[in-house]
């Protein structure tokens, strides 16, 4: 059973990425890649991409992805993905892409409506199909893209025979949508994130700034639907979560204290990861070697799949 997931190296990793996409696949036979081609459809500043990809690589490793077991690589280390994307695009109905929410949302938020942004789901399907992935852990917002990938694989198979496995998404239901400090979905594009590897002071400050209602200290606080609980429920032990919930329900604890406890919990939960990241960053040679090894392994798998595809469509580069 092969797991595969990708993340755009567009900024520092946040709690939403961790609970939505990284944790569900850690310790599986997994392919993880940094979607740097995809990142070009966004607002990334020219000249920054290489550094961001390097950072994201360290982030993944610090989160427990083992570079000896998993295959971790940059998307652009396997440029053959574009060859596959082209074959796939020839069987992709326009209507399928026109229905994608993500394109409309991004254009609505001011991203340039480029062909790259529109064709994004085709490249994403190629990312998945090029490595014969069985399961793709992603956050809820990527579910439609996964359905599109399955549709495209199905169309290709209908035309050329059974070349591709149909990948399945894994949406970690219990993670659902991780809320950001303003209560909306945590997202880089909303500027409401809690960054996993931010300095302690910054992280505490961000948590103390979480938007809450004006319930007085003595009164019970609403639990379900609150941002504080939306984060606490993902961390700590069962007993700790029950205790926190109890303090909210009982009243007598102000939001300031509740936020402080949340900050302590977040810092404790991620302390080992933060230490590991520092350790990794101090050995760039080792990191470089892992990156190269990951790219070589990914390319080998991709080559085998492409042979199958080329034989089916009748090309021979
Ligand atoms: P962002 O919204 O910050 O740009 P990305 O789109 O790069 O994040 O997301 C990378 C991965 O993390 C995707 O699989 C996505 O579904 C998951 N993810 C991002 N934000 C959240 C969130 N708030 N809750 C759950 N999963 C999330
Ligand atoms: N579109 C995904 C995101 O924005 C990143 C991504 C690109 C991806 N290719 C993928 C995720 C293939 C899973 C599988 O989060």
mmCIF file of C-alpha atoms and ligand atoms in Angstrom:
data_model
loop_
_atom_site.group_PDB
_atom_site.id
_atom_site.type_symbol
_atom_site.label_atom_id
_atom_site.label_comp_id
_atom_site.label_asym_id
_atom_site.label_seq_id
_atom_site.Cartn_x
_atom_site.Cartn_y
_atom_site.Cartn_z
ATOM 1 C CA UNK A 1 0.000 0.000 0.000
ATOM 2 C CA UNK A 2 1.753 3.145 -1.156
ATOM 3 C CA UNK A 3 0.953 6.516 0.380
ATOM 4 C CA UNK A 4 1.785 9.731 -1.415
ATOM 5 C CA UNK A 5 1.283 13.347 -0.582
ATOM 6 C CA UNK A 6 2.620 16.703 -1.633
ATOM 7 C CA UNK A 7 2.820 20.116 -0.116
ATOM 8 C CA UNK A 8 3.552 23.416 -1.759
ATOM 9 C CA UNK A 9 6.741 24.984 -0.414
ATOM 10 C CA UNK A 10 5.223 28.416 -0.098
ATOM 11 C CA UNK A 11 5.880 29.346 3.506
ATOM 12 C CA UNK A 12 6.464 27.958 6.936
ATOM 13 C CA UNK A 13 4.571 24.877 7.977
ATOM 14 C CA UNK A 14 1.558 25.410 10.223
ATOM 15 C CA UNK A 15 -0.569 23.286 12.523
ATOM 16 C CA UNK A 16 -3.216 22.821 9.800
ATOM 17 C CA UNK A 17 -0.673 21.238 7.443
ATOM 18 C CA UNK A 18 0.642 19.045 10.228
ATOM 19 C CA UNK A 19 -2.678 17.613 11.418
ATOM 20 C CA UNK A 20 -4.363 17.617 7.994
ATOM 21 C CA UNK A 21 -1.669 16.148 5.822
ATOM 22 C CA UNK A 22 1.637 15.183 7.418
ATOM 23 C CA UNK A 23 0.689 13.204 10.484
ATOM 24 C CA UNK A 24 -1.744 10.843 8.742
ATOM 25 C CA UNK A 25 1.030 9.400 6.594
ATOM 26 C CA UNK A 26 4.046 9.398 8.890
ATOM 27 C CA UNK A 27 5.419 5.868 9.322
ATOM 28 C CA UNK A 28 3.790 4.438 6.234
ATOM 29 C CA UNK A 29 5.447 3.420 3.003
ATOM 30 C CA UNK A 30 5.167 6.902 1.650
ATOM 31 C CA UNK A 31 6.254 9.257 -1.060
ATOM 32 C CA UNK A 32 6.334 12.895 0.000
ATOM 33 C CA UNK A 33 7.189 15.673 -2.327
ATOM 34 C CA UNK A 34 7.532 19.415 -2.273
ATOM 35 C CA UNK A 35 5.287 20.694 -5.021
ATOM 36 C CA UNK A 36 7.549 23.419 -6.333
ATOM 37 C CA UNK A 37 6.080 23.387 -9.858
ATOM 38 C CA UNK A 38 2.671 23.928 -8.295
ATOM 39 C CA UNK A 39 4.003 26.746 -6.152
ATOM 40 C CA UNK A 40 4.745 28.725 -9.323
ATOM 41 C CA UNK A 41 0.994 29.178 -9.834
ATOM 42 C CA UNK A 42 0.824 31.193 -6.624
ATOM 43 C CA UNK A 43 2.219 34.440 -5.423
ATOM 44 C CA UNK A 44 5.734 33.172 -4.587
ATOM 45 C CA UNK A 45 8.386 35.819 -4.993
ATOM 46 C CA UNK A 46 10.896 35.090 -7.754
ATOM 47 C CA UNK A 47 14.206 33.913 -6.342
ATOM 48 C CA UNK A 48 12.721 32.472 -3.151
ATOM 49 C CA UNK A 49 11.540 29.056 -4.318
ATOM 50 C CA UNK A 50 14.758 27.065 -3.862
ATOM 51 C CA UNK A 51 15.182 28.243 -0.269
ATOM 52 C CA UNK A 52 11.547 27.555 0.560
ATOM 53 C CA UNK A 53 11.796 24.033 -0.825
ATOM 54 C CA UNK A 54 14.887 23.409 1.309
ATOM 55 C CA UNK A 55 13.027 24.666 4.390
ATOM 56 C CA UNK A 56 10.009 22.528 3.658
ATOM 57 C CA UNK A 57 12.236 19.480 3.273
ATOM 58 C CA UNK A 58 13.638 20.041 6.771
ATOM 59 C CA UNK A 59 10.126 20.617 8.106
ATOM 60 C CA UNK A 60 8.935 17.261 6.798
ATOM 61 C CA UNK A 61 11.893 15.420 8.271
ATOM 62 C CA UNK A 62 11.471 17.182 11.606
ATOM 63 C CA UNK A 63 7.819 16.086 11.630
ATOM 64 C CA UNK A 64 8.917 12.474 11.649
ATOM 65 C CA UNK A 65 9.142 11.592 7.974
ATOM 66 C CA UNK A 66 12.088 9.205 7.840
ATOM 67 C CA UNK A 67 14.181 9.876 4.719
ATOM 68 C CA UNK A 68 15.615 6.349 4.841
ATOM 69 C CA UNK A 69 12.170 4.740 4.744
ATOM 70 C CA UNK A 70 10.058 7.273 2.888
ATOM 71 C CA UNK A 71 10.871 8.760 -0.492
ATOM 72 C CA UNK A 72 11.120 12.523 -0.010
ATOM 73 C CA UNK A 73 11.861 14.707 -3.006
ATOM 74 C CA UNK A 74 11.253 17.915 -4.855
ATOM 75 C CA UNK A 75 8.636 17.666 -7.577
ATOM 76 C CA UNK A 76 11.024 19.355 -10.022
ATOM 77 C CA UNK A 77 13.610 16.615 -9.465
ATOM 78 C CA UNK A 78 11.413 14.468 -11.727
ATOM 79 C CA UNK A 79 10.555 16.717 -14.695
ATOM 80 C CA UNK A 80 9.019 13.692 -16.476
ATOM 81 C CA UNK A 81 5.887 14.536 -14.537
ATOM 82 C CA UNK A 82 5.147 17.049 -17.298
ATOM 83 C CA UNK A 83 5.247 14.385 -19.952
ATOM 84 C CA UNK A 84 2.610 12.456 -18.038
ATOM 85 C CA UNK A 85 0.620 15.631 -17.385
ATOM 86 C CA UNK A 86 0.441 16.182 -21.134
ATOM 87 C CA UNK A 87 -0.882 12.679 -21.852
ATOM 88 C CA UNK A 88 -3.440 13.156 -19.099
ATOM 89 C CA UNK A 89 -4.490 16.575 -20.320
ATOM 90 C CA UNK A 90 -5.485 15.076 -23.668
ATOM 91 C CA UNK A 91 -8.137 12.947 -21.951
ATOM 92 C CA UNK A 92 -9.269 15.597 -19.443
ATOM 93 C CA UNK A 93 -12.623 17.213 -20.249
ATOM 94 C CA UNK A 94 -12.586 21.000 -19.902
ATOM 95 C CA UNK A 95 -15.783 20.831 -17.878
ATOM 96 C CA UNK A 96 -14.037 18.782 -15.203
ATOM 97 C CA UNK A 97 -11.505 21.557 -14.621
ATOM 98 C CA UNK A 98 -14.109 24.290 -14.899
ATOM 99 C CA UNK A 99 -15.923 22.768 -11.940
ATOM 100 C CA UNK A 100 -12.913 22.953 -9.593
ATOM 101 C CA UNK A 101 -13.575 25.178 -6.571
ATOM 102 C CA UNK A 102 -9.934 25.773 -5.849
ATOM 103 C CA UNK A 103 -9.341 27.627 -9.136
ATOM 104 C CA UNK A 104 -12.366 29.849 -8.572
ATOM 105 C CA UNK A 105 -11.428 30.480 -4.938
ATOM 106 C CA UNK A 106 -7.875 31.412 -5.791
ATOM 107 C CA UNK A 107 -8.865 33.733 -8.608
ATOM 108 C CA UNK A 108 -11.442 35.234 -6.253
ATOM 109 C CA UNK A 109 -8.620 35.924 -3.815
ATOM 110 C CA UNK A 110 -6.669 37.799 -6.451
ATOM 111 C CA UNK A 111 -4.355 35.153 -7.939
ATOM 112 C CA UNK A 112 -3.745 35.602 -11.636
ATOM 113 C CA UNK A 113 -6.058 33.315 -13.673
ATOM 114 C CA UNK A 114 -3.199 31.686 -15.599
ATOM 115 C CA UNK A 115 -3.392 28.511 -17.629
ATOM 116 C CA UNK A 116 -1.082 26.934 -15.010
ATOM 117 C CA UNK A 117 -3.559 27.636 -12.236
ATOM 118 C CA UNK A 118 -6.429 26.285 -14.338
ATOM 119 C CA UNK A 119 -4.540 23.127 -15.330
ATOM 120 C CA UNK A 120 -3.254 22.591 -11.775
ATOM 121 C CA UNK A 121 -5.460 19.530 -11.144
ATOM 122 C CA UNK A 122 -4.001 17.774 -14.211
ATOM 123 C CA UNK A 123 -0.459 18.199 -12.927
ATOM 124 C CA UNK A 124 -1.670 17.031 -9.531
ATOM 125 C CA UNK A 125 -3.177 13.904 -11.117
ATOM 126 C CA UNK A 126 0.195 13.292 -12.815
ATOM 127 C CA UNK A 127 1.965 13.656 -9.432
ATOM 128 C CA UNK A 128 -0.162 10.885 -8.036
ATOM 129 C CA UNK A 129 -0.340 8.533 -11.009
ATOM 130 C CA UNK A 130 3.375 8.770 -11.820
ATOM 131 C CA UNK A 131 4.180 6.929 -8.583
ATOM 132 C CA UNK A 132 1.395 4.327 -8.589
ATOM 133 C CA UNK A 133 0.035 5.744 -5.340
ATOM 134 C CA UNK A 134 -2.783 3.850 -3.623
ATOM 135 C CA UNK A 135 -3.664 6.328 -0.892
ATOM 136 C CA UNK A 136 -3.323 10.087 -0.799
ATOM 137 C CA UNK A 137 -3.661 11.780 2.597
ATOM 138 C CA UNK A 138 -4.759 15.371 2.170
ATOM 139 C CA UNK A 139 -6.813 17.955 3.995
ATOM 140 C CA UNK A 140 -10.492 18.371 3.165
ATOM 141 C CA UNK A 141 -9.816 21.222 0.735
ATOM 142 C CA UNK A 142 -7.982 18.862 -1.627
ATOM 143 C CA UNK A 143 -10.723 16.251 -1.794
ATOM 144 C CA UNK A 144 -12.110 17.518 -5.101
ATOM 145 C CA UNK A 145 -8.658 17.451 -6.692
ATOM 146 C CA UNK A 146 -8.382 13.807 -5.720
ATOM 147 C CA UNK A 147 -11.722 13.044 -7.332
ATOM 148 C CA UNK A 148 -10.507 14.788 -10.474
ATOM 149 C CA UNK A 149 -7.333 12.656 -10.431
ATOM 150 C CA UNK A 150 -9.443 9.506 -10.226
ATOM 151 C CA UNK A 151 -11.681 10.695 -13.054
ATOM 152 C CA UNK A 152 -8.698 11.453 -15.260
ATOM 153 C CA UNK A 153 -7.110 8.067 -14.516
ATOM 154 C CA UNK A 154 -10.423 6.411 -15.372
ATOM 155 C CA UNK A 155 -10.699 8.271 -18.699
ATOM 156 C CA UNK A 156 -7.149 7.285 -19.591
ATOM 157 C CA UNK A 157 -7.798 3.639 -18.714
ATOM 158 C CA UNK A 158 -11.018 3.661 -20.755
ATOM 159 C CA UNK A 159 -9.122 4.805 -23.797
ATOM 160 C CA UNK A 160 -5.819 2.929 -23.461
ATOM 161 C CA UNK A 161 -6.498 -0.036 -21.177
ATOM 162 C CA UNK A 162 -5.754 -0.597 -17.491
ATOM 163 C CA UNK A 163 -2.575 1.446 -17.090
ATOM 164 C CA UNK A 164 -3.289 3.276 -13.821
ATOM 165 C CA UNK A 165 -4.439 2.299 -10.369
ATOM 166 C CA UNK A 166 -7.225 4.537 -9.120
ATOM 167 C CA UNK A 167 -5.888 6.404 -6.068
ATOM 168 C CA UNK A 168 -8.017 6.940 -2.982
ATOM 169 C CA UNK A 169 -7.912 9.976 -0.785
ATOM 170 C CA UNK A 170 -7.583 9.758 2.958
ATOM 171 C CA UNK A 171 -9.200 12.648 4.675
ATOM 172 C CA UNK A 172 -8.409 12.620 8.320
ATOM 173 C CA UNK A 173 -11.932 13.253 9.501
ATOM 174 C CA UNK A 174 -11.031 13.819 13.098
ATOM 175 C CA UNK A 175 -8.600 16.559 12.096
ATOM 176 C CA UNK A 176 -11.292 18.137 9.928
ATOM 177 C CA UNK A 177 -10.487 21.722 9.354
ATOM 178 C CA UNK A 178 -7.929 23.053 11.804
ATOM 179 C CA UNK A 179 -8.968 26.582 12.834
ATOM 180 C CA UNK A 180 -6.620 29.550 12.644
ATOM 181 C CA UNK A 181 -6.267 32.354 15.205
ATOM 182 C CA UNK A 182 -9.267 34.206 13.735
ATOM 183 C CA UNK A 183 -11.490 31.113 13.762
ATOM 184 C CA UNK A 184 -11.446 30.610 9.966
ATOM 185 C CA UNK A 185 -9.613 27.661 8.361
ATOM 186 C CA UNK A 186 -5.940 27.979 9.221
ATOM 187 C CA UNK A 187 -4.203 28.948 5.997
ATOM 188 C CA UNK A 188 -1.125 30.821 4.865
ATOM 189 C CA UNK A 189 -3.341 32.835 2.592
ATOM 190 C CA UNK A 190 -5.477 34.078 5.497
ATOM 191 C CA UNK A 191 -2.541 35.156 7.640
ATOM 192 C CA UNK A 192 -3.985 33.343 10.627
ATOM 193 C CA UNK A 193 -1.542 30.490 11.114
ATOM 194 C CA UNK A 194 0.284 29.049 14.085
ATOM 195 C CA UNK A 195 3.641 28.071 12.673
ATOM 196 C CA UNK A 196 5.077 24.834 13.955
ATOM 197 C CA UNK A 197 8.631 26.088 13.977
ATOM 198 C CA UNK A 198 8.185 29.737 14.924
ATOM 199 C CA UNK A 199 10.308 30.932 17.876
ATOM 200 C CA UNK A 200 8.599 30.256 21.219
ATOM 201 C CA UNK A 201 7.893 33.915 21.912
ATOM 202 C CA UNK A 202 6.213 34.415 18.557
ATOM 203 C CA UNK A 203 4.137 31.278 18.914
ATOM 204 C CA UNK A 204 2.949 32.266 22.393
ATOM 205 C CA UNK A 205 2.088 35.719 21.148
ATOM 206 C CA UNK A 206 0.064 34.306 18.254
ATOM 207 C CA UNK A 207 -1.830 31.974 20.594
ATOM 208 C CA UNK A 208 -2.554 34.775 23.068
ATOM 209 C CA UNK A 209 -3.992 36.683 20.086
ATOM 210 C CA UNK A 210 -6.603 34.015 19.251
ATOM 211 C CA UNK A 211 -9.981 35.652 18.757
ATOM 212 C CA UNK A 212 -12.489 34.713 21.481
ATOM 213 C CA UNK A 213 -15.944 35.945 22.440
ATOM 214 C CA UNK A 214 -16.673 38.239 25.386
ATOM 215 C CA UNK A 215 -17.887 35.622 27.888
ATOM 216 C CA UNK A 216 -16.894 36.839 31.369
ATOM 217 C CA UNK A 217 -14.335 34.940 33.450
ATOM 218 C CA UNK A 218 -16.912 33.348 35.801
ATOM 219 C CA UNK A 219 -19.221 32.098 33.066
ATOM 220 C CA UNK A 220 -18.945 28.741 31.239
ATOM 221 C CA UNK A 221 -17.350 29.001 27.800
ATOM 222 C CA UNK A 222 -18.735 27.514 24.591
ATOM 223 C CA UNK A 223 -16.645 24.452 23.704
ATOM 224 C CA UNK A 224 -17.824 23.041 20.377
ATOM 225 C CA UNK A 225 -17.041 25.381 17.522
ATOM 226 C CA UNK A 226 -14.559 27.414 19.545
ATOM 227 C CA UNK A 227 -11.060 27.929 18.193
ATOM 228 C CA UNK A 228 -9.423 26.980 21.493
ATOM 229 C CA UNK A 229 -11.138 23.602 21.611
ATOM 230 C CA UNK A 230 -10.639 23.142 17.857
ATOM 231 C CA UNK A 231 -6.911 23.098 18.590
ATOM 232 C CA UNK A 232 -6.796 21.416 22.000
ATOM 233 C CA UNK A 233 -8.817 18.427 20.734
ATOM 234 C CA UNK A 234 -5.887 17.530 18.457
ATOM 235 C CA UNK A 235 -3.228 17.428 21.166
ATOM 236 C CA UNK A 236 -2.178 16.035 24.526
ATOM 237 C CA UNK A 237 -3.538 12.968 26.331
ATOM 238 C CA UNK A 238 -7.200 12.116 26.718
ATOM 239 C CA UNK A 239 -7.069 13.135 30.382
ATOM 240 C CA UNK A 240 -5.522 16.496 29.516
ATOM 241 C CA UNK A 241 -8.162 17.173 26.921
ATOM 242 C CA UNK A 242 -10.942 16.239 29.345
ATOM 243 C CA UNK A 243 -9.460 18.520 31.972
ATOM 244 C CA UNK A 244 -9.233 21.435 29.551
ATOM 245 C CA UNK A 245 -12.780 20.890 28.400
ATOM 246 C CA UNK A 246 -13.897 20.773 32.021
ATOM 247 C CA UNK A 247 -12.272 24.137 32.731
ATOM 248 C CA UNK A 248 -14.097 25.664 29.774
ATOM 249 C CA UNK A 249 -17.467 24.190 30.720
ATOM 250 C CA UNK A 250 -17.275 24.983 34.396
ATOM 251 C CA UNK A 251 -16.497 28.677 34.119
ATOM 252 C CA UNK A 252 -14.159 30.536 36.445
ATOM 253 C CA UNK A 253 -11.215 30.396 34.049
ATOM 254 C CA UNK A 254 -10.663 33.396 31.793
ATOM 255 C CA UNK A 255 -9.699 33.179 28.144
ATOM 256 C CA UNK A 256 -6.227 34.503 28.983
ATOM 257 C CA UNK A 257 -5.532 31.478 31.200
ATOM 258 C CA UNK A 258 -7.085 29.087 28.712
ATOM 259 C CA UNK A 259 -4.863 30.469 25.969
ATOM 260 C CA UNK A 260 -1.806 30.193 28.159
ATOM 261 C CA UNK A 261 -2.560 26.513 28.814
ATOM 262 C CA UNK A 262 -3.051 25.977 25.092
ATOM 263 C CA UNK A 263 0.316 27.611 24.381
ATOM 264 C CA UNK A 264 1.990 25.337 26.953
ATOM 265 C CA UNK A 265 0.359 22.333 25.352
ATOM 266 C CA UNK A 266 1.396 23.304 21.810
ATOM 267 C CA UNK A 267 4.971 23.964 22.862
ATOM 268 C CA UNK A 268 5.223 20.708 24.757
ATOM 269 C CA UNK A 269 3.629 18.713 21.953
ATOM 270 C CA UNK A 270 6.010 20.068 19.339
ATOM 271 C CA UNK A 271 9.144 20.416 21.449
ATOM 272 C CA UNK A 272 10.738 17.197 20.123
ATOM 273 C CA UNK A 273 10.009 18.244 16.532
ATOM 274 C CA UNK A 274 11.454 21.691 17.093
ATOM 275 C CA UNK A 275 14.633 20.205 18.566
ATOM 276 C CA UNK A 276 14.938 17.783 15.687
ATOM 277 C CA UNK A 277 14.607 20.584 13.158
ATOM 278 C CA UNK A 278 17.471 22.494 14.738
ATOM 279 C CA UNK A 279 19.596 19.383 14.718
ATOM 280 C CA UNK A 280 18.848 18.727 11.037
ATOM 281 C CA UNK A 281 19.534 22.314 10.039
ATOM 282 C CA UNK A 282 23.008 22.035 11.530
ATOM 283 C CA UNK A 283 23.999 19.325 9.054
ATOM 284 C CA UNK A 284 23.252 20.596 5.523
ATOM 285 C CA UNK A 285 25.518 18.031 3.876
ATOM 286 C CA UNK A 286 23.492 15.144 5.252
ATOM 287 C CA UNK A 287 20.264 16.868 4.224
ATOM 288 C CA UNK A 288 21.569 17.423 0.706
ATOM 289 C CA UNK A 289 22.428 13.729 0.432
ATOM 290 C CA UNK A 290 18.939 12.689 1.525
ATOM 291 C CA UNK A 291 17.420 15.044 -1.003
ATOM 292 C CA UNK A 292 19.504 13.525 -3.784
ATOM 293 C CA UNK A 293 18.698 9.969 -2.697
ATOM 294 C CA UNK A 294 14.997 10.756 -2.550
ATOM 295 C CA UNK A 295 15.062 12.242 -6.037
ATOM 296 C CA UNK A 296 16.883 9.206 -7.452
ATOM 297 C CA UNK A 297 14.397 6.761 -5.918
ATOM 298 C CA UNK A 298 11.406 8.777 -7.103
ATOM 299 C CA UNK A 299 12.779 8.995 -10.612
ATOM 300 C CA UNK A 300 13.288 5.243 -10.782
ATOM 301 C CA UNK A 301 9.641 4.550 -9.914
ATOM 302 C CA UNK A 302 8.488 7.249 -12.326
ATOM 303 C CA UNK A 303 10.542 5.762 -15.153
ATOM 304 C CA UNK A 304 8.866 2.361 -14.759
ATOM 305 C CA UNK A 305 5.379 3.830 -14.767
ATOM 306 C CA UNK A 306 6.176 6.023 -17.769
ATOM 307 C CA UNK A 307 7.338 3.012 -19.744
ATOM 308 C CA UNK A 308 3.878 1.547 -19.288
ATOM 309 C CA UNK A 309 2.234 4.820 -20.295
ATOM 310 C CA UNK A 310 4.400 5.394 -23.364
ATOM 311 C CA UNK A 311 3.771 1.870 -24.561
ATOM 312 C CA UNK A 312 0.026 2.479 -24.201
ATOM 313 C CA UNK A 313 -0.075 5.823 -26.037
ATOM 314 C CA UNK A 314 2.594 4.959 -28.612
ATOM 315 C CA UNK A 315 5.333 7.507 -27.926
ATOM 316 C CA UNK A 316 9.017 6.759 -27.504
ATOM 317 C CA UNK A 317 11.169 9.651 -26.261
HETATM 318 P P1 LIG B 1 -2.499 26.670 2.995
HETATM 319 O O1 LIG B 1 -4.004 26.689 3.040
HETATM 320 O O2 LIG B 1 -1.898 27.232 4.235
HETATM 321 O O3 LIG B 1 -1.941 27.312 1.730
HETATM 322 P P2 LIG B 1 -1.822 24.230 1.725
HETATM 323 O O4 LIG B 1 -2.935 24.460 0.757
HETATM 324 O O5 LIG B 1 -0.414 24.366 1.257
HETATM 325 O O6 LIG B 1 -2.071 25.162 2.985
HETATM 326 O O7 LIG B 1 -2.044 22.803 2.379
HETATM 327 C C1 LIG B 1 -1.135 21.718 2.422
HETATM 328 C C2 LIG B 1 -1.832 20.508 3.013
HETATM 329 O O8 LIG B 1 -2.270 20.769 4.366
HETATM 330 C C3 LIG B 1 -3.104 20.118 2.240
HETATM 331 O O9 LIG B 1 -3.223 18.688 2.222
HETATM 332 C C4 LIG B 1 -4.205 20.723 3.053
HETATM 333 O O10 LIG B 1 -5.425 20.060 2.881
HETATM 334 C C5 LIG B 1 -3.680 20.612 4.490
HETATM 335 N N1 LIG B 1 -4.230 21.724 5.282
HETATM 336 C C6 LIG B 1 -3.926 23.041 5.138
HETATM 337 N N2 LIG B 1 -4.602 23.807 6.020
HETATM 338 C C7 LIG B 1 -5.367 22.954 6.750
HETATM 339 C C8 LIG B 1 -6.289 23.138 7.840
HETATM 340 N N3 LIG B 1 -6.538 24.338 8.354
HETATM 341 N N4 LIG B 1 -6.888 22.043 8.337
HETATM 342 C C9 LIG B 1 -6.631 20.796 7.828
HETATM 343 N N5 LIG B 1 -5.771 20.563 6.817
HETATM 344 C C10 LIG B 1 -5.135 21.603 6.272
HETATM 345 N N1 LIG B 2 -2.468 20.678 -4.251
HETATM 346 C C1 LIG B 2 -1.877 20.296 -2.998
HETATM 347 C C2 LIG B 2 -2.023 21.468 -2.004
HETATM 348 O O1 LIG B 2 -2.145 22.601 -2.414
HETATM 349 C C3 LIG B 2 -0.426 19.956 -3.134
HETATM 350 C C4 LIG B 2 -0.238 18.815 -4.071
HETATM 351 C C5 LIG B 2 0.266 18.876 -5.338
HETATM 352 C C6 LIG B 2 -0.559 17.444 -3.821
HETATM 353 N N2 LIG B 2 0.293 17.646 -5.889
HETATM 354 C C7 LIG B 2 -0.213 16.741 -4.997
HETATM 355 C C8 LIG B 2 -1.101 16.759 -2.737
HETATM 356 C C9 LIG B 2 -0.396 15.351 -5.103
HETATM 357 C C10 LIG B 2 -1.294 15.377 -2.847
HETATM 358 C C11 LIG B 2 -0.938 14.689 -4.014
HETATM 359 O O2 LIG B 2 -2.006 21.212 -0.836
#
